[in-house]
Amino acid sequence: MAASVSRVTSVSDEHLGLGFADGDEACLNEAYRRWGALVFTVAARRLGDAEEAKDVTQQVFVGAWRGRAGYDPRRGSLKTWIMGITHKKVADALTRRSRQVRDVEAVAVVTVPDHGQRQTSPSDSVVDYVLVSDELERLSEEQQTVLRLAFYEDLTQTQIAERTGLPLGTVKTHTRRGLMRLKKRLEVDGEAR
């Protein structure tokens, strides 16, 4: 279906799906026009974060376009297929988020084993701060930058991506890998102390 953009806006959902499956870019644009707000709304409600919902919305339509060979108009509507992708991408985002929270919590609790004693003195906190700072210095420059912006400037990963010019996925990867390396190093140092 080689429809012009003006003709695509007036086609039925069924014909839109056929054109999309055939690789008609005008149909991708029309699918976004018709259902982009719905995808964003579902993502925003589930994630509670408009910036993350924007990222998910983009991922949904890019993923749908790249995976259009997997769409069969005879099995269901394009809208239903896109909403299925939306639910998967939202679930992926929630999984990444919970994994990152676990990583942060793991780093937070990996200090010196208390051997039955709780750290209460201010000097213990200073020692822990120095240990974390020293271990942070051992990470790659990219991981250091991302973690410093996240923890010391309290920036979100989206804000870090904007500030550094790195893709959001790269920021997420540096965060995860940096936290895991930091956790391993702090566990080793904690055992040595």
PDB file of C-alpha atoms in Angstrom:
ATOM      1  CA  MET A   1       0.000   0.000   0.000  1.00  0.00           C
ATOM      2  CA  ALA A   2       1.871   3.045  -1.206  1.00  0.00           C
ATOM      3  CA  ALA A   3      -0.400   5.694   0.297  1.00  0.00           C
ATOM      4  CA  SER A   4       0.412   9.359   0.555  1.00  0.00           C
ATOM      5  CA  VAL A   5       0.477  10.871   4.028  1.00  0.00           C
ATOM      6  CA  SER A   6      -2.820  12.683   3.463  1.00  0.00           C
ATOM      7  CA  ARG A   7      -4.504   9.471   2.327  1.00  0.00           C
ATOM      8  CA  VAL A   8      -3.062   7.491   5.242  1.00  0.00           C
ATOM      9  CA  THR A   9      -4.756   9.701   7.829  1.00  0.00           C
ATOM     10  CA  SER A  10      -8.143   8.683   6.489  1.00  0.00           C
ATOM     11  CA  VAL A  11      -7.573   4.927   6.139  1.00  0.00           C
ATOM     12  CA  SER A  12      -9.081   2.336   8.438  1.00  0.00           C
ATOM     13  CA  ASP A  13      -7.007   0.705  11.150  1.00  0.00           C
ATOM     14  CA  GLU A  14      -7.045  -2.488   9.074  1.00  0.00           C
ATOM     15  CA  HIS A  15      -5.562  -0.802   6.002  1.00  0.00           C
ATOM     16  CA  LEU A  16      -3.096   1.053   8.206  1.00  0.00           C
ATOM     17  CA  GLY A  17      -1.907  -2.287   9.587  1.00  0.00           C
ATOM     18  CA  LEU A  18      -1.464  -3.692   6.096  1.00  0.00           C
ATOM     19  CA  GLY A  19       0.564  -0.667   5.008  1.00  0.00           C
ATOM     20  CA  PHE A  20       2.651  -0.816   8.175  1.00  0.00           C
ATOM     21  CA  ALA A  21       3.406  -4.503   7.597  1.00  0.00           C
ATOM     22  CA  ASP A  22       4.439  -3.647   4.016  1.00  0.00           C
ATOM     23  CA  GLY A  23       6.950  -1.073   5.296  1.00  0.00           C
ATOM     24  CA  ASP A  24       5.091   2.123   4.414  1.00  0.00           C
ATOM     25  CA  GLU A  25       6.709   4.844   6.551  1.00  0.00           C
ATOM     26  CA  ALA A  26       3.625   7.041   6.254  1.00  0.00           C
ATOM     27  CA  CYS A  27       1.751   4.285   8.082  1.00  0.00           C
ATOM     28  CA  LEU A  28       4.317   4.376  10.901  1.00  0.00           C
ATOM     29  CA  ASN A  29       3.769   8.124  11.224  1.00  0.00           C
ATOM     30  CA  GLU A  30       0.015   7.649  11.266  1.00  0.00           C
ATOM     31  CA  ALA A  31       0.259   4.846  13.843  1.00  0.00           C
ATOM     32  CA  TYR A  32       2.245   7.194  16.065  1.00  0.00           C
ATOM     33  CA  ARG A  33      -0.307   9.975  15.522  1.00  0.00           C
ATOM     34  CA  ARG A  34      -3.188   7.665  16.407  1.00  0.00           C
ATOM     35  CA  TRP A  35      -1.734   5.744  19.319  1.00  0.00           C
ATOM     36  CA  GLY A  36       1.366   7.609  20.535  1.00  0.00           C
ATOM     37  CA  ALA A  37      -0.601   9.419  23.251  1.00  0.00           C
ATOM     38  CA  LEU A  38      -2.173   6.144  24.391  1.00  0.00           C
ATOM     39  CA  VAL A  39       1.226   4.434  24.593  1.00  0.00           C
ATOM     40  CA  PHE A  40       2.631   7.397  26.533  1.00  0.00           C
ATOM     41  CA  THR A  41      -0.340   7.466  28.936  1.00  0.00           C
ATOM     42  CA  VAL A  42      -0.100   3.744  29.691  1.00  0.00           C
ATOM     43  CA  ALA A  43       3.662   4.017  30.240  1.00  0.00           C
ATOM     44  CA  ALA A  44       3.375   7.156  32.395  1.00  0.00           C
ATOM     45  CA  ARG A  45       0.702   5.621  34.621  1.00  0.00           C
ATOM     46  CA  ARG A  46       2.634   2.416  35.149  1.00  0.00           C
ATOM     47  CA  LEU A  47       6.036   4.064  35.558  1.00  0.00           C
ATOM     48  CA  GLY A  48       5.014   7.263  37.335  1.00  0.00           C
ATOM     49  CA  ASP A  49       7.702   9.169  35.444  1.00  0.00           C
ATOM     50  CA  ALA A  50       6.935  11.260  32.361  1.00  0.00           C
ATOM     51  CA  GLU A  51      10.540  11.302  31.105  1.00  0.00           C
ATOM     52  CA  GLU A  52      10.835   7.544  31.360  1.00  0.00           C
ATOM     53  CA  ALA A  53       7.420   7.218  29.682  1.00  0.00           C
ATOM     54  CA  LYS A  54       8.709   9.329  26.764  1.00  0.00           C
ATOM     55  CA  ASP A  55      11.682   6.977  26.427  1.00  0.00           C
ATOM     56  CA  VAL A  56       9.403   3.937  26.508  1.00  0.00           C
ATOM     57  CA  THR A  57       7.076   5.487  23.920  1.00  0.00           C
ATOM     58  CA  GLN A  58      10.008   6.014  21.587  1.00  0.00           C
ATOM     59  CA  GLN A  59      11.258   2.471  22.227  1.00  0.00           C
ATOM     60  CA  VAL A  60       7.806   1.069  21.438  1.00  0.00           C
ATOM     61  CA  PHE A  61       7.518   2.713  18.038  1.00  0.00           C
ATOM     62  CA  VAL A  62      11.145   2.115  17.072  1.00  0.00           C
ATOM     63  CA  GLY A  63      10.773  -1.514  18.165  1.00  0.00           C
ATOM     64  CA  ALA A  64       7.495  -1.894  16.294  1.00  0.00           C
ATOM     65  CA  TRP A  65       9.000  -0.497  13.113  1.00  0.00           C
ATOM     66  CA  ARG A  66      12.141  -2.615  13.321  1.00  0.00           C
ATOM     67  CA  GLY A  67      10.109  -5.697  14.208  1.00  0.00           C
ATOM     68  CA  ARG A  68       7.320  -5.125  11.704  1.00  0.00           C
ATOM     69  CA  ALA A  69       8.187  -8.408   9.973  1.00  0.00           C
ATOM     70  CA  GLY A  70       6.774 -10.080  13.093  1.00  0.00           C
ATOM     71  CA  TYR A  71       3.441  -8.305  12.762  1.00  0.00           C
ATOM     72  CA  ASP A  72       0.738 -10.302  10.995  1.00  0.00           C
ATOM     73  CA  PRO A  73      -2.366  -8.196  10.244  1.00  0.00           C
ATOM     74  CA  ARG A  74      -4.443 -11.394   9.998  1.00  0.00           C
ATOM     75  CA  ARG A  75      -3.774 -12.215  13.654  1.00  0.00           C
ATOM     76  CA  GLY A  76      -4.821  -8.894  15.146  1.00  0.00           C
ATOM     77  CA  SER A  77      -4.940  -5.149  14.816  1.00  0.00           C
ATOM     78  CA  LEU A  78      -1.864  -2.958  14.670  1.00  0.00           C
ATOM     79  CA  LYS A  79      -3.097  -1.099  17.747  1.00  0.00           C
ATOM     80  CA  THR A  80      -3.304  -4.333  19.761  1.00  0.00           C
ATOM     81  CA  TRP A  81       0.156  -5.376  18.597  1.00  0.00           C
ATOM     82  CA  ILE A  82       1.626  -1.978  19.518  1.00  0.00           C
ATOM     83  CA  MET A  83      -0.032  -2.092  22.944  1.00  0.00           C
ATOM     84  CA  GLY A  84       1.476  -5.548  23.495  1.00  0.00           C
ATOM     85  CA  ILE A  85       4.902  -4.076  22.770  1.00  0.00           C
ATOM     86  CA  THR A  86       4.061  -1.225  25.152  1.00  0.00           C
ATOM     87  CA  HIS A  87       3.323  -3.589  28.020  1.00  0.00           C
ATOM     88  CA  LYS A  88       6.566  -5.482  27.399  1.00  0.00           C
ATOM     89  CA  LYS A  89       8.650  -2.296  27.254  1.00  0.00           C
ATOM     90  CA  VAL A  90       7.025  -0.980  30.450  1.00  0.00           C
ATOM     91  CA  ALA A  91       7.730  -4.305  32.176  1.00  0.00           C
ATOM     92  CA  ASP A  92      11.349  -4.116  30.973  1.00  0.00           C
ATOM     93  CA  ALA A  93      11.661  -0.574  32.355  1.00  0.00           C
ATOM     94  CA  LEU A  94      10.239  -1.641  35.722  1.00  0.00           C
ATOM     95  CA  THR A  95      12.620  -4.608  35.833  1.00  0.00           C
ATOM     96  CA  ARG A  96      15.602  -2.347  35.061  1.00  0.00           C
ATOM     97  CA  ARG A  97      14.455   0.097  37.705  1.00  0.00           C
ATOM     98  CA  SER A  98      14.110  -2.564  40.401  1.00  0.00           C
ATOM     99  CA  ARG A  99      17.487  -4.041  39.441  1.00  0.00           C
ATOM    100  CA  GLN A 100      19.085  -0.603  39.757  1.00  0.00           C
ATOM    101  CA  VAL A 101      17.429  -0.059  43.137  1.00  0.00           C
ATOM    102  CA  ARG A 102      18.756  -3.428  44.298  1.00  0.00           C
ATOM    103  CA  ASP A 103      22.228  -2.478  43.069  1.00  0.00           C
ATOM    104  CA  VAL A 104      22.115   0.845  44.922  1.00  0.00           C
ATOM    105  CA  GLU A 105      20.839  -0.856  48.069  1.00  0.00           C
ATOM    106  CA  ALA A 106      23.540  -3.503  47.770  1.00  0.00           C
ATOM    107  CA  VAL A 107      26.232  -0.847  47.563  1.00  0.00           C
ATOM    108  CA  ALA A 108      24.664   1.020  50.471  1.00  0.00           C
ATOM    109  CA  VAL A 109      24.737  -2.013  52.766  1.00  0.00           C
ATOM    110  CA  VAL A 110      28.144  -3.255  51.690  1.00  0.00           C
ATOM    111  CA  THR A 111      30.268  -1.544  54.239  1.00  0.00           C
ATOM    112  CA  VAL A 112      32.332  -3.087  56.967  1.00  0.00           C
ATOM    113  CA  PRO A 113      30.827  -6.230  58.478  1.00  0.00           C
ATOM    114  CA  ASP A 114      29.694  -5.196  61.922  1.00  0.00           C
ATOM    115  CA  HIS A 115      30.494  -8.488  63.708  1.00  0.00           C
ATOM    116  CA  GLY A 116      27.656  -7.804  66.106  1.00  0.00           C
ATOM    117  CA  GLN A 117      28.450  -4.118  66.552  1.00  0.00           C
ATOM    118  CA  ARG A 118      26.614  -1.255  64.858  1.00  0.00           C
ATOM    119  CA  GLN A 119      28.620   1.648  63.492  1.00  0.00           C
ATOM    120  CA  THR A 120      27.631   4.675  65.468  1.00  0.00           C
ATOM    121  CA  SER A 121      30.597   6.989  65.565  1.00  0.00           C
ATOM    122  CA  PRO A 122      30.989   9.833  63.081  1.00  0.00           C
ATOM    123  CA  SER A 123      34.510   8.615  62.344  1.00  0.00           C
ATOM    124  CA  ASP A 124      33.081   5.330  61.019  1.00  0.00           C
ATOM    125  CA  SER A 125      30.920   7.283  58.590  1.00  0.00           C
ATOM    126  CA  VAL A 126      33.943   9.291  57.463  1.00  0.00           C
ATOM    127  CA  VAL A 127      35.932   6.094  56.939  1.00  0.00           C
ATOM    128  CA  ASP A 128      33.103   4.621  54.878  1.00  0.00           C
ATOM    129  CA  TYR A 129      32.867   7.821  52.817  1.00  0.00           C
ATOM    130  CA  VAL A 130      36.621   7.734  52.159  1.00  0.00           C
ATOM    131  CA  LEU A 131      36.433   4.049  51.191  1.00  0.00           C
ATOM    132  CA  VAL A 132      33.594   4.681  48.751  1.00  0.00           C
ATOM    133  CA  SER A 133      35.400   7.705  47.293  1.00  0.00           C
ATOM    134  CA  ASP A 134      38.617   5.712  46.872  1.00  0.00           C
ATOM    135  CA  GLU A 135      36.810   2.824  45.226  1.00  0.00           C
ATOM    136  CA  LEU A 136      34.925   5.211  42.956  1.00  0.00           C
ATOM    137  CA  GLU A 137      38.300   6.509  41.710  1.00  0.00           C
ATOM    138  CA  ARG A 138      39.174   2.991  40.529  1.00  0.00           C
ATOM    139  CA  LEU A 139      36.203   2.796  38.164  1.00  0.00           C
ATOM    140  CA  SER A 140      36.363   3.823  34.511  1.00  0.00           C
ATOM    141  CA  GLU A 141      36.050   7.537  33.848  1.00  0.00           C
ATOM    142  CA  GLU A 142      32.592   7.089  32.310  1.00  0.00           C
ATOM    143  CA  GLN A 143      31.326   5.074  35.283  1.00  0.00           C
ATOM    144  CA  GLN A 144      32.763   7.622  37.720  1.00  0.00           C
ATOM    145  CA  THR A 145      31.075  10.480  35.899  1.00  0.00           C
ATOM    146  CA  VAL A 146      27.699   8.752  35.764  1.00  0.00           C
ATOM    147  CA  LEU A 147      27.764   7.656  39.421  1.00  0.00           C
ATOM    148  CA  ARG A 148      28.973  11.044  40.670  1.00  0.00           C
ATOM    149  CA  LEU A 149      26.190  12.824  38.788  1.00  0.00           C
ATOM    150  CA  ALA A 150      23.654  10.328  40.130  1.00  0.00           C
ATOM    151  CA  PHE A 151      24.730  10.367  43.771  1.00  0.00           C
ATOM    152  CA  TYR A 152      26.343  13.735  44.372  1.00  0.00           C
ATOM    153  CA  GLU A 153      24.133  15.847  42.106  1.00  0.00           C
ATOM    154  CA  ASP A 154      21.042  13.635  42.464  1.00  0.00           C
ATOM    155  CA  LEU A 155      20.399  13.554  38.708  1.00  0.00           C
ATOM    156  CA  THR A 156      18.172  10.993  37.024  1.00  0.00           C
ATOM    157  CA  GLN A 157      19.608   8.816  34.292  1.00  0.00           C
ATOM    158  CA  THR A 158      17.721  10.860  31.703  1.00  0.00           C
ATOM    159  CA  GLN A 159      19.250  14.070  33.090  1.00  0.00           C
ATOM    160  CA  ILE A 160      22.709  12.454  33.094  1.00  0.00           C
ATOM    161  CA  ALA A 161      22.248  11.477  29.439  1.00  0.00           C
ATOM    162  CA  GLU A 162      21.270  15.048  28.579  1.00  0.00           C
ATOM    163  CA  ARG A 163      24.175  16.566  30.495  1.00  0.00           C
ATOM    164  CA  THR A 164      26.845  14.175  29.185  1.00  0.00           C
ATOM    165  CA  GLY A 165      25.481  13.697  25.684  1.00  0.00           C
ATOM    166  CA  LEU A 166      25.567   9.921  26.157  1.00  0.00           C
ATOM    167  CA  PRO A 167      22.652   7.778  25.001  1.00  0.00           C
ATOM    168  CA  LEU A 168      20.278   6.842  27.838  1.00  0.00           C
ATOM    169  CA  GLY A 169      21.029   3.134  27.376  1.00  0.00           C
ATOM    170  CA  THR A 170      24.759   3.814  27.784  1.00  0.00           C
ATOM    171  CA  VAL A 171      24.114   5.791  30.978  1.00  0.00           C
ATOM    172  CA  LYS A 172      22.061   2.892  32.345  1.00  0.00           C
ATOM    173  CA  THR A 173      24.808   0.417  31.444  1.00  0.00           C
ATOM    174  CA  HIS A 174      27.527   2.549  33.080  1.00  0.00           C
ATOM    175  CA  THR A 175      25.360   2.907  36.189  1.00  0.00           C
ATOM    176  CA  ARG A 176      24.739  -0.807  36.521  1.00  0.00           C
ATOM    177  CA  ARG A 177      28.294  -1.902  35.772  1.00  0.00           C
ATOM    178  CA  GLY A 178      29.779   0.811  37.963  1.00  0.00           C
ATOM    179  CA  LEU A 179      27.558  -0.122  40.897  1.00  0.00           C
ATOM    180  CA  MET A 180      28.378  -3.802  40.520  1.00  0.00           C
ATOM    181  CA  ARG A 181      32.134  -3.130  40.428  1.00  0.00           C
ATOM    182  CA  LEU A 182      31.814  -0.767  43.365  1.00  0.00           C
ATOM    183  CA  LYS A 183      29.872  -3.394  45.301  1.00  0.00           C
ATOM    184  CA  LYS A 184      32.495  -6.094  44.616  1.00  0.00           C
ATOM    185  CA  ARG A 185      35.356  -3.833  45.621  1.00  0.00           C
ATOM    186  CA  LEU A 186      33.638  -2.686  48.796  1.00  0.00           C
ATOM    187  CA  GLU A 187      32.889  -6.293  49.748  1.00  0.00           C
ATOM    188  CA  VAL A 188      36.587  -7.150  49.361  1.00  0.00           C
ATOM    189  CA  ASP A 189      37.667  -4.064  51.330  1.00  0.00           C
ATOM    190  CA  GLY A 190      35.077  -4.803  54.007  1.00  0.00           C
ATOM    191  CA  GLU A 191      36.482  -8.289  54.494  1.00  0.00           C
ATOM    192  CA  ALA A 192      40.012  -6.880  54.742  1.00  0.00           C
ATOM    193  CA  ARG A 193      39.033  -4.363  57.426  1.00  0.00           C
TER     194      ARG A 193
END
